[in-house]
Coordinates of C-alpha atoms in Angstrom, one line a residue:
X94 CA -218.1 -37.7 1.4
X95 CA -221.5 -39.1 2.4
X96 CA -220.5 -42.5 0.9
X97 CA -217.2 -42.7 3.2
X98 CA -219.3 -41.7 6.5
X99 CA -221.2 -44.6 5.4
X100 CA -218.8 -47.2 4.9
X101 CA -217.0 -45.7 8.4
X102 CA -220.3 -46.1 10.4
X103 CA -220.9 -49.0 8.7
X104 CA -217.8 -50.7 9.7
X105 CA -217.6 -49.2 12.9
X106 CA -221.0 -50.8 13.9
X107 CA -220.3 -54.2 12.4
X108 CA -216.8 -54.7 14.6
X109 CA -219.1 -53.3 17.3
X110 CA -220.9 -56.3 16.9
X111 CA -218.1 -58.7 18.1
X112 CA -217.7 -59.6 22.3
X113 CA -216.7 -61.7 24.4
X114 CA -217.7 -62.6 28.3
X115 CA -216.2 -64.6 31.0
X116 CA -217.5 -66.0 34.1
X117 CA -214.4 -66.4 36.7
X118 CA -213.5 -69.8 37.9
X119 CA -210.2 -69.6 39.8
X120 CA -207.4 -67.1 40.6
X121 CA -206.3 -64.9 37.8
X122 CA -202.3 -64.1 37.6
X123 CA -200.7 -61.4 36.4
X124 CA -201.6 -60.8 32.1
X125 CA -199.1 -62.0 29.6
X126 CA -198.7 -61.9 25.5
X127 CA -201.4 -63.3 23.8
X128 CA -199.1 -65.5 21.7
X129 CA -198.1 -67.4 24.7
X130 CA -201.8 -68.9 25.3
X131 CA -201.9 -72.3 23.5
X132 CA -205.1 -73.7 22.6
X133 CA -205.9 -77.3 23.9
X134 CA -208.7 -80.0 22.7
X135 CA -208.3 -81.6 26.7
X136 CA -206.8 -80.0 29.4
X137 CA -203.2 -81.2 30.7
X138 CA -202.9 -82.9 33.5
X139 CA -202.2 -80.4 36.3
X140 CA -203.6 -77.5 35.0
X141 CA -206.3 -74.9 36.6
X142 CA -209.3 -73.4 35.8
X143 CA -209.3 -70.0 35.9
X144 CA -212.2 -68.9 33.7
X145 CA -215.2 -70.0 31.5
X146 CA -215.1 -67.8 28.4
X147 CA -217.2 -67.1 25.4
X148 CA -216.2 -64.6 22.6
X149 CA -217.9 -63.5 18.9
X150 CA -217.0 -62.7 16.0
X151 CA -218.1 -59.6 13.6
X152 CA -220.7 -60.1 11.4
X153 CA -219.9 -61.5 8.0
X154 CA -220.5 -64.3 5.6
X155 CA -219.4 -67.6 7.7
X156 CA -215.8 -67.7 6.9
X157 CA -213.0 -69.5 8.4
X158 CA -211.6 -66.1 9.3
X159 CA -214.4 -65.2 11.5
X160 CA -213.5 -68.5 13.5
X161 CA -210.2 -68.0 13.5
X162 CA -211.2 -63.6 14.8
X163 CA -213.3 -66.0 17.9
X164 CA -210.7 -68.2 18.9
X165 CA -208.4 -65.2 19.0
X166 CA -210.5 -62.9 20.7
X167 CA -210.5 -65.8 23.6
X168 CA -206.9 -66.4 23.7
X169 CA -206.7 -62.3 24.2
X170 CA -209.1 -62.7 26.9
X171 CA -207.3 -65.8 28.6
X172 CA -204.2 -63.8 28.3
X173 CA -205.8 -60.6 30.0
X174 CA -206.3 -63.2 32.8
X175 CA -203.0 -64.6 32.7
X176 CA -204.3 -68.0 31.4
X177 CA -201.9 -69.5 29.4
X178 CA -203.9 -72.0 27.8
X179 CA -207.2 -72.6 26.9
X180 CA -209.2 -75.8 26.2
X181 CA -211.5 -75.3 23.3
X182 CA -215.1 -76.0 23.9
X183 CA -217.2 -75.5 21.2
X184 CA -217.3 -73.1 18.0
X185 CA -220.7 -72.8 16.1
X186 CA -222.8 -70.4 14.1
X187 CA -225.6 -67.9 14.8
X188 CA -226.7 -65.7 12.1
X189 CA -229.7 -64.4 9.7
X190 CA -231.6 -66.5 6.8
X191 CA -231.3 -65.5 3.5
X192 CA -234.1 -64.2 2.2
X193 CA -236.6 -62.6 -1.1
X194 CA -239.4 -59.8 -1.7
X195 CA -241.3 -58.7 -4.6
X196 CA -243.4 -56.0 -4.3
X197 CA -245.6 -54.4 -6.6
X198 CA -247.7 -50.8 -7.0
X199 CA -249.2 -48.6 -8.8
X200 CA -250.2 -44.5 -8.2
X201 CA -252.2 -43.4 -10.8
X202 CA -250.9 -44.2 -14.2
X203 CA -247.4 -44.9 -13.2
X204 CA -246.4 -48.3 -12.2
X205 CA -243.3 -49.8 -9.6
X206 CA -241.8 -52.8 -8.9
X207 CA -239.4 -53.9 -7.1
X208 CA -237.2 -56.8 -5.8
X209 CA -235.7 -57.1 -2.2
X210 CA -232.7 -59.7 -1.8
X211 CA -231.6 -60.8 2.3
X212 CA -228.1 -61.4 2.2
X213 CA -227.4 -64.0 4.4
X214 CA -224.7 -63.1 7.1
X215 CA -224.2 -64.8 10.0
X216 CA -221.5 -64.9 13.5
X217 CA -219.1 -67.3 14.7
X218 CA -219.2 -68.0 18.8
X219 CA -216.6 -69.7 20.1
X220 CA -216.6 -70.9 23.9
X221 CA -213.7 -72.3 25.8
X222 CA -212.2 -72.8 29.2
X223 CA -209.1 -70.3 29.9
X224 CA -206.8 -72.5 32.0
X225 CA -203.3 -71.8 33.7
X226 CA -200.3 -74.8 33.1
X227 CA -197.9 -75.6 35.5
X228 CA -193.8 -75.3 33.6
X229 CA -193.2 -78.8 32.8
X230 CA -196.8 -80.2 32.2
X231 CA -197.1 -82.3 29.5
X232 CA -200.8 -82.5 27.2
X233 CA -202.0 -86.0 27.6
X234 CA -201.3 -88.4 24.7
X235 CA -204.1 -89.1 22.7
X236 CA -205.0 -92.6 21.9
X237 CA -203.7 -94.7 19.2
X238 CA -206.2 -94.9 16.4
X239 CA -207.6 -98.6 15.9
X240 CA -205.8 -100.6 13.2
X241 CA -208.2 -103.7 13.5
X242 CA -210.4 -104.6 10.2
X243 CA -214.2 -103.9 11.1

């Protein structure tokens, strides 16, 4: 029983771990589904700004599931704002070294040891800017990669 209180707290305080803020721009509108908010690498021509975001994931082992938690934890927040897009700023990593102890000691005639391993764990941040698309605006193309010989 005391292993399962454990592994709840545990859990409990490692989801608690993940947030998000904003920092309104614009107007928000009314909040939609979260599936509706696409993600952008520019912003299309017409669009509005309607909030600077930033949102975290929990604490794990730097896997391409805790980006993926970030970037949805913003399009939630966009969509809580009615944004229905938002143009991806920047996604890195914050997060704890790994690192070893020995220890050694002795009381009496008795002696201890011990080893102490650091897992590494770390968090993914993600930051973008929720933005609100006219019906009908187009992304703007991206240019043609270079096909001359260097």
């Amino acid at each position: 029983m005391r292993l399962q209180i454990a592994i709840v707290t545990a859990v409990l305080f490692l989801s608690g771990c993940a947030g998000s803020s904003k920092v309104m721009i614009g107007q928000a509108r009314p909040p939609i589904d979260p599936a509706q908010v696409q993600v952008y690498s520019v912003p299309p021509p017409g669009s509005l700004d309607v909030a600077q975001l930033e949102a975290s994931s929990a604490i794990g082992f730097g896997t391409q599931g805790q980006t993926d938690s970030a970037v949805e934890r913003l399009k939630r927040e966009a969509a809580a704002l009615g944004a229905n897009g938002i143009v991806l700023i920047g996604v890195g990593t914050a997060g704890s070294p790994a690192s070893m102890s020995v220890g050694a000691g002795s009381w009496g005639r008795s002696s201890y040891g011990g080893v102490g391993i650091g897992i590494p764990t770390s968090q993914k941040k993600a930051a973008a800017m929720a933005i609100w698309v006219p019906p009908g605006a187009q992304q703007q193309p991206s240019p043609a990669p270079s096909t001359t010989p260097l």
